Amino acid sequence: MSILSVSLTIAIEEIQMALFYRISDKKRLEAKNEIFVKKGIPALKRQGFEQSPFSSSWFGRNNLNNFTYTMCRISSNSELEMITTHISRRDAWIQIFLNIFKLEPKLETLTELETRDGMQFSMPSDTEMRLRMDDYKGPPLFHGVRHKLKSFYTEKGFEESVQNLGELIKKDMENIDHFIKRWHELHRPMVTDWEGIICANKPTS
């Protein structure tokens, strides 16, 4: 490759870097985490959700140096509603999952679960619903608004993307009962004991 070609290649790369604003994976991770901490968690708390009482649940930075938050609420009919949020440095998503379990014997408050491990509640399940993904009908391509930072090419565009995602997270967490209603349209809660072990011969109504 000639000196002219090398110089031209370097010049093109410098122009691209000047034209298109880029951020590090670390900065993107921190921005998404700040969104959920400042917008999502307070909104969920206003809806009666609390930090998961289980000793196996994450609430902050996890063992992969990403972030995971698990929050719970007990419904009036002793159903354990669990919201688990995964925030990874590898992509632009804030992944929010909902799952619901029918507990037996009946549970009055989350504090009764504080001595439990709760690992079984975190196992992969067919009833787990990812918000703004699994609750839609049709291919993901047509799902519309999602919990994802939109593409940006400038610093201002990045800031607008963060602001828009924050507003969406706040709105959806304030309207979490809408997603819970949709979950019940798609699934029936598994009947488990307080450890998350499925109770045999206990069909849900």
PDB file of C-alpha atoms in Angstrom:
ATOM      1  CA  MET A   1       0.000   0.000   0.000  1.00  0.00           C
ATOM      2  CA  SER A   2       1.402   3.406  -1.005  1.00  0.00           C
ATOM      3  CA  ILE A   3       1.989   6.274   1.398  1.00  0.00           C
ATOM      4  CA  LEU A   4      -0.816   8.161  -0.333  1.00  0.00           C
ATOM      5  CA  SER A   5      -3.246   5.271   0.235  1.00  0.00           C
ATOM      6  CA  VAL A   6      -2.290   5.011   3.897  1.00  0.00           C
ATOM      7  CA  SER A   7      -2.702   8.746   4.385  1.00  0.00           C
ATOM      8  CA  LEU A   8      -6.070   8.660   2.651  1.00  0.00           C
ATOM      9  CA  THR A   9      -7.262   5.776   4.842  1.00  0.00           C
ATOM     10  CA  ILE A  10      -6.222   7.598   8.014  1.00  0.00           C
ATOM     11  CA  ALA A  11      -7.920  10.771   6.833  1.00  0.00           C
ATOM     12  CA  ILE A  12     -11.194   8.904   6.159  1.00  0.00           C
ATOM     13  CA  GLU A  13     -11.102   7.293   9.616  1.00  0.00           C
ATOM     14  CA  GLU A  14     -10.504  10.675  11.247  1.00  0.00           C
ATOM     15  CA  ILE A  15     -13.440  12.175   9.335  1.00  0.00           C
ATOM     16  CA  GLN A  16     -15.693   9.302  10.402  1.00  0.00           C
ATOM     17  CA  MET A  17     -14.704   9.746  14.026  1.00  0.00           C
ATOM     18  CA  ALA A  18     -15.401  13.456  13.745  1.00  0.00           C
ATOM     19  CA  LEU A  19     -18.753  12.929  12.081  1.00  0.00           C
ATOM     20  CA  PHE A  20     -20.094  10.087  14.229  1.00  0.00           C
ATOM     21  CA  TYR A  21     -20.100  10.377  18.004  1.00  0.00           C
ATOM     22  CA  ARG A  22     -19.060   7.185  19.746  1.00  0.00           C
ATOM     23  CA  ILE A  23     -19.195   6.102  23.356  1.00  0.00           C
ATOM     24  CA  SER A  24     -17.442   3.304  25.216  1.00  0.00           C
ATOM     25  CA  ASP A  25     -19.245   0.194  26.404  1.00  0.00           C
ATOM     26  CA  LYS A  26     -18.593   1.378  29.954  1.00  0.00           C
ATOM     27  CA  LYS A  27     -20.246   4.751  29.395  1.00  0.00           C
ATOM     28  CA  ARG A  28     -23.253   3.145  27.726  1.00  0.00           C
ATOM     29  CA  LEU A  29     -23.596   0.678  30.605  1.00  0.00           C
ATOM     30  CA  GLU A  30     -23.416   3.455  33.180  1.00  0.00           C
ATOM     31  CA  ALA A  31     -25.964   5.546  31.275  1.00  0.00           C
ATOM     32  CA  LYS A  32     -28.474   2.679  31.110  1.00  0.00           C
ATOM     33  CA  ASN A  33     -27.936   1.814  34.758  1.00  0.00           C
ATOM     34  CA  GLU A  34     -28.496   5.438  35.785  1.00  0.00           C
ATOM     35  CA  ILE A  35     -31.753   5.431  33.811  1.00  0.00           C
ATOM     36  CA  PHE A  36     -33.116   2.447  35.681  1.00  0.00           C
ATOM     37  CA  VAL A  37     -31.849   3.519  39.090  1.00  0.00           C
ATOM     38  CA  LYS A  38     -33.263   7.045  38.796  1.00  0.00           C
ATOM     39  CA  LYS A  39     -36.402   6.340  36.756  1.00  0.00           C
ATOM     40  CA  GLY A  40     -37.321   2.656  36.985  1.00  0.00           C
ATOM     41  CA  ILE A  41     -36.717   1.743  40.626  1.00  0.00           C
ATOM     42  CA  PRO A  42     -38.528   4.757  42.152  1.00  0.00           C
ATOM     43  CA  ALA A  43     -41.496   4.176  39.819  1.00  0.00           C
ATOM     44  CA  LEU A  44     -41.710   0.516  40.837  1.00  0.00           C
ATOM     45  CA  LYS A  45     -41.490   1.415  44.512  1.00  0.00           C
ATOM     46  CA  ARG A  46     -44.435   3.747  44.066  1.00  0.00           C
ATOM     47  CA  GLN A  47     -46.362   0.736  42.769  1.00  0.00           C
ATOM     48  CA  GLY A  48     -45.561  -1.280  45.890  1.00  0.00           C
ATOM     49  CA  PHE A  49     -42.514  -3.218  44.657  1.00  0.00           C
ATOM     50  CA  GLU A  50     -39.571  -3.776  46.959  1.00  0.00           C
ATOM     51  CA  GLN A  51     -36.068  -5.135  46.653  1.00  0.00           C
ATOM     52  CA  SER A  52     -36.206  -8.923  46.469  1.00  0.00           C
ATOM     53  CA  PRO A  53     -35.906 -10.531  49.922  1.00  0.00           C
ATOM     54  CA  PHE A  54     -34.133 -13.612  48.549  1.00  0.00           C
ATOM     55  CA  SER A  55     -30.460 -14.054  49.364  1.00  0.00           C
ATOM     56  CA  SER A  56     -29.651 -15.215  45.810  1.00  0.00           C
ATOM     57  CA  SER A  57     -31.097 -12.102  44.133  1.00  0.00           C
ATOM     58  CA  TRP A  58     -28.927  -9.331  42.707  1.00  0.00           C
ATOM     59  CA  PHE A  59     -29.635  -5.665  43.325  1.00  0.00           C
ATOM     60  CA  GLY A  60     -26.835  -3.734  41.658  1.00  0.00           C
ATOM     61  CA  ARG A  61     -23.600  -4.784  39.985  1.00  0.00           C
ATOM     62  CA  ASN A  62     -23.483  -8.527  39.375  1.00  0.00           C
ATOM     63  CA  ASN A  63     -20.696 -11.091  39.026  1.00  0.00           C
ATOM     64  CA  LEU A  64     -20.297 -10.276  35.294  1.00  0.00           C
ATOM     65  CA  ASN A  65     -19.643  -6.606  36.094  1.00  0.00           C
ATOM     66  CA  ASN A  66     -23.014  -5.699  34.582  1.00  0.00           C
ATOM     67  CA  PHE A  67     -26.147  -4.801  36.584  1.00  0.00           C
ATOM     68  CA  THR A  68     -29.135  -6.868  37.693  1.00  0.00           C
ATOM     69  CA  TYR A  69     -32.060  -5.735  39.817  1.00  0.00           C
ATOM     70  CA  THR A  70     -34.794  -7.997  41.193  1.00  0.00           C
ATOM     71  CA  MET A  71     -37.881  -6.463  42.776  1.00  0.00           C
ATOM     72  CA  CYS A  72     -41.000  -8.163  44.141  1.00  0.00           C
ATOM     73  CA  ARG A  73     -44.557  -7.492  45.225  1.00  0.00           C
ATOM     74  CA  ILE A  74     -47.192  -9.676  46.866  1.00  0.00           C
ATOM     75  CA  SER A  75     -50.632  -9.374  45.314  1.00  0.00           C
ATOM     76  CA  SER A  76     -53.887  -9.547  47.278  1.00  0.00           C
ATOM     77  CA  ASN A  77     -54.309 -13.230  46.390  1.00  0.00           C
ATOM     78  CA  SER A  78     -50.818 -14.238  47.528  1.00  0.00           C
ATOM     79  CA  GLU A  79     -49.147 -14.146  44.125  1.00  0.00           C
ATOM     80  CA  LEU A  80     -45.471 -13.277  44.018  1.00  0.00           C
ATOM     81  CA  GLU A  81     -44.901 -10.747  41.216  1.00  0.00           C
ATOM     82  CA  MET A  82     -41.234 -10.547  40.257  1.00  0.00           C
ATOM     83  CA  ILE A  83     -39.558  -7.936  38.062  1.00  0.00           C
ATOM     84  CA  THR A  84     -35.983  -8.769  37.050  1.00  0.00           C
ATOM     85  CA  THR A  85     -33.951  -6.223  35.096  1.00  0.00           C
ATOM     86  CA  HIS A  86     -30.717  -7.045  33.272  1.00  0.00           C
ATOM     87  CA  ILE A  87     -28.421  -4.279  32.054  1.00  0.00           C
ATOM     88  CA  SER A  88     -25.441  -5.458  29.974  1.00  0.00           C
ATOM     89  CA  ARG A  89     -22.427  -3.560  28.667  1.00  0.00           C
ATOM     90  CA  ARG A  90     -22.616  -5.506  25.399  1.00  0.00           C
ATOM     91  CA  ASP A  91     -25.759  -3.921  23.947  1.00  0.00           C
ATOM     92  CA  ALA A  92     -28.132  -0.948  24.057  1.00  0.00           C
ATOM     93  CA  TRP A  93     -30.979  -2.744  25.849  1.00  0.00           C
ATOM     94  CA  ILE A  94     -32.491  -2.550  29.314  1.00  0.00           C
ATOM     95  CA  GLN A  95     -34.073  -5.998  29.557  1.00  0.00           C
ATOM     96  CA  ILE A  96     -37.021  -6.180  31.955  1.00  0.00           C
ATOM     97  CA  PHE A  97     -38.682  -9.517  32.730  1.00  0.00           C
ATOM     98  CA  LEU A  98     -41.898 -10.295  34.597  1.00  0.00           C
ATOM     99  CA  ASN A  99     -42.858 -13.594  36.183  1.00  0.00           C
ATOM    100  CA  ILE A 100     -45.631 -14.464  38.636  1.00  0.00           C
ATOM    101  CA  PHE A 101     -45.967 -17.349  41.077  1.00  0.00           C
ATOM    102  CA  LYS A 102     -48.850 -18.538  43.237  1.00  0.00           C
ATOM    103  CA  LEU A 103     -47.423 -19.248  46.685  1.00  0.00           C
ATOM    104  CA  GLU A 104     -48.696 -21.861  49.107  1.00  0.00           C
ATOM    105  CA  PRO A 105     -49.212 -21.568  51.977  1.00  0.00           C
ATOM    106  CA  LYS A 106     -50.543 -18.046  51.579  1.00  0.00           C
ATOM    107  CA  LEU A 107     -48.010 -15.271  52.060  1.00  0.00           C
ATOM    108  CA  GLU A 108     -48.856 -11.987  53.771  1.00  0.00           C
ATOM    109  CA  THR A 109     -45.655  -9.952  53.414  1.00  0.00           C
ATOM    110  CA  LEU A 110     -42.288 -10.207  51.645  1.00  0.00           C
ATOM    111  CA  THR A 111     -40.470 -10.172  54.974  1.00  0.00           C
ATOM    112  CA  GLU A 112     -41.620 -13.765  55.493  1.00  0.00           C
ATOM    113  CA  LEU A 113     -39.269 -14.766  52.655  1.00  0.00           C
ATOM    114  CA  GLU A 114     -36.134 -13.107  54.024  1.00  0.00           C
ATOM    115  CA  THR A 115     -34.561 -16.370  55.214  1.00  0.00           C
ATOM    116  CA  ARG A 116     -35.080 -18.045  51.835  1.00  0.00           C
ATOM    117  CA  ASP A 117     -32.588 -18.553  49.051  1.00  0.00           C
ATOM    118  CA  GLY A 118     -35.131 -18.091  46.255  1.00  0.00           C
ATOM    119  CA  MET A 119     -32.889 -19.591  43.573  1.00  0.00           C
ATOM    120  CA  GLN A 120     -35.758 -21.623  42.097  1.00  0.00           C
ATOM    121  CA  PHE A 121     -37.681 -18.451  41.305  1.00  0.00           C
ATOM    122  CA  SER A 122     -34.809 -17.330  39.063  1.00  0.00           C
ATOM    123  CA  MET A 123     -34.608 -20.484  36.984  1.00  0.00           C
ATOM    124  CA  PRO A 124     -35.551 -20.271  33.266  1.00  0.00           C
ATOM    125  CA  SER A 125     -39.305 -20.513  32.859  1.00  0.00           C
ATOM    126  CA  ASP A 126     -41.815 -20.588  30.000  1.00  0.00           C
ATOM    127  CA  THR A 127     -43.940 -18.108  31.925  1.00  0.00           C
ATOM    128  CA  GLU A 128     -41.287 -15.401  32.069  1.00  0.00           C
ATOM    129  CA  MET A 129     -42.351 -12.431  29.933  1.00  0.00           C
ATOM    130  CA  ARG A 130     -39.949  -9.800  28.646  1.00  0.00           C
ATOM    131  CA  LEU A 131     -41.653  -6.411  28.641  1.00  0.00           C
ATOM    132  CA  ARG A 132     -42.239  -4.818  25.227  1.00  0.00           C
ATOM    133  CA  MET A 133     -41.076  -8.020  23.553  1.00  0.00           C
ATOM    134  CA  ASP A 134     -42.970 -11.132  24.645  1.00  0.00           C
ATOM    135  CA  ASP A 135     -46.198  -9.244  25.328  1.00  0.00           C
ATOM    136  CA  TYR A 136     -46.599  -8.273  21.670  1.00  0.00           C
ATOM    137  CA  LYS A 137     -48.166 -10.280  18.883  1.00  0.00           C
ATOM    138  CA  GLY A 138     -46.265 -10.868  15.656  1.00  0.00           C
ATOM    139  CA  PRO A 139     -42.521 -10.759  14.754  1.00  0.00           C
ATOM    140  CA  PRO A 140     -40.178  -8.590  16.891  1.00  0.00           C
ATOM    141  CA  LEU A 141     -39.515  -6.418  13.828  1.00  0.00           C
ATOM    142  CA  PHE A 142     -42.964  -4.872  14.243  1.00  0.00           C
ATOM    143  CA  HIS A 143     -42.900  -4.360  18.006  1.00  0.00           C
ATOM    144  CA  GLY A 144     -42.407  -0.591  17.800  1.00  0.00           C
ATOM    145  CA  VAL A 145     -41.221   1.156  20.993  1.00  0.00           C
ATOM    146  CA  ARG A 146     -38.692  -0.870  22.943  1.00  0.00           C
ATOM    147  CA  HIS A 147     -36.461  -0.574  26.015  1.00  0.00           C
ATOM    148  CA  LYS A 148     -33.397   0.255  23.957  1.00  0.00           C
ATOM    149  CA  LEU A 149     -31.171   3.259  23.341  1.00  0.00           C
ATOM    150  CA  LYS A 150     -31.871   4.472  19.821  1.00  0.00           C
ATOM    151  CA  SER A 151     -29.069   5.065  17.325  1.00  0.00           C
ATOM    152  CA  PHE A 152     -27.237   8.374  17.625  1.00  0.00           C
ATOM    153  CA  TYR A 153     -24.504  10.179  15.692  1.00  0.00           C
ATOM    154  CA  THR A 154     -23.773  13.142  17.938  1.00  0.00           C
ATOM    155  CA  GLU A 155     -23.330  13.806  21.644  1.00  0.00           C
ATOM    156  CA  LYS A 156     -26.660  15.630  21.645  1.00  0.00           C
ATOM    157  CA  GLY A 157     -28.273  12.647  19.926  1.00  0.00           C
ATOM    158  CA  PHE A 158     -26.909  10.352  22.634  1.00  0.00           C
ATOM    159  CA  GLU A 159     -28.276  12.597  25.372  1.00  0.00           C
ATOM    160  CA  GLU A 160     -31.695  12.675  23.681  1.00  0.00           C
ATOM    161  CA  SER A 161     -31.670   8.885  23.355  1.00  0.00           C
ATOM    162  CA  VAL A 162     -30.916   8.547  27.083  1.00  0.00           C
ATOM    163  CA  GLN A 163     -33.662  11.027  27.970  1.00  0.00           C
ATOM    164  CA  ASN A 164     -36.251   9.297  25.772  1.00  0.00           C
ATOM    165  CA  LEU A 165     -35.440   5.854  27.154  1.00  0.00           C
ATOM    166  CA  GLY A 166     -35.613   7.190  30.697  1.00  0.00           C
ATOM    167  CA  GLU A 167     -39.074   8.615  30.073  1.00  0.00           C
ATOM    168  CA  LEU A 168     -40.254   5.312  28.593  1.00  0.00           C
ATOM    169  CA  ILE A 169     -38.878   3.267  31.509  1.00  0.00           C
ATOM    170  CA  LYS A 170     -40.535   5.598  34.020  1.00  0.00           C
ATOM    171  CA  LYS A 171     -43.861   5.439  32.171  1.00  0.00           C
ATOM    172  CA  ASP A 172     -43.829   1.645  31.846  1.00  0.00           C
ATOM    173  CA  MET A 173     -42.841   1.020  35.454  1.00  0.00           C
ATOM    174  CA  GLU A 174     -45.575   3.392  36.635  1.00  0.00           C
ATOM    175  CA  ASN A 175     -47.990   1.364  34.495  1.00  0.00           C
ATOM    176  CA  ILE A 176     -46.612  -2.030  35.505  1.00  0.00           C
ATOM    177  CA  ASP A 177     -50.149  -3.280  36.237  1.00  0.00           C
ATOM    178  CA  HIS A 178     -50.847  -3.064  32.493  1.00  0.00           C
ATOM    179  CA  PHE A 179     -48.041  -5.548  31.846  1.00  0.00           C
ATOM    180  CA  ILE A 180     -49.187  -7.762  34.724  1.00  0.00           C
ATOM    181  CA  LYS A 181     -52.659  -7.864  33.206  1.00  0.00           C
ATOM    182  CA  ARG A 182     -51.137  -8.823  29.864  1.00  0.00           C
ATOM    183  CA  TRP A 183     -49.053 -11.535  31.571  1.00  0.00           C
ATOM    184  CA  HIS A 184     -52.238 -13.078  32.979  1.00  0.00           C
ATOM    185  CA  GLU A 185     -53.742 -13.076  29.489  1.00  0.00           C
ATOM    186  CA  LEU A 186     -50.811 -15.187  28.268  1.00  0.00           C
ATOM    187  CA  HIS A 187     -49.922 -17.376  31.266  1.00  0.00           C
ATOM    188  CA  ARG A 188     -51.084 -18.971  34.477  1.00  0.00           C
ATOM    189  CA  PRO A 189     -48.913 -18.683  37.569  1.00  0.00           C
ATOM    190  CA  MET A 190     -47.083 -21.787  38.698  1.00  0.00           C
ATOM    191  CA  VAL A 191     -48.078 -22.921  42.190  1.00  0.00           C
ATOM    192  CA  THR A 192     -44.981 -23.195  44.378  1.00  0.00           C
ATOM    193  CA  ASP A 193     -43.948 -23.294  47.986  1.00  0.00           C
ATOM    194  CA  TRP A 194     -41.957 -20.454  49.526  1.00  0.00           C
ATOM    195  CA  GLU A 195     -38.702 -21.913  48.164  1.00  0.00           C
ATOM    196  CA  GLY A 196     -40.014 -21.861  44.602  1.00  0.00           C
ATOM    197  CA  ILE A 197     -40.485 -25.622  44.411  1.00  0.00           C
ATOM    198  CA  ILE A 198     -43.468 -26.450  42.188  1.00  0.00           C
ATOM    199  CA  CYS A 199     -46.308 -28.028  44.132  1.00  0.00           C
ATOM    200  CA  ALA A 200     -47.436 -31.307  42.544  1.00  0.00           C
ATOM    201  CA  ASN A 201     -51.123 -31.712  41.655  1.00  0.00           C
ATOM    202  CA  LYS A 202     -51.836 -28.057  42.340  1.00  0.00           C
ATOM    203  CA  PRO A 203     -53.316 -26.575  39.169  1.00  0.00           C
ATOM    204  CA  THR A 204     -54.069 -22.863  39.169  1.00  0.00           C
ATOM    205  CA  SER A 205     -57.629 -21.676  38.790  1.00  0.00           C
TER     206      SER A 205
END
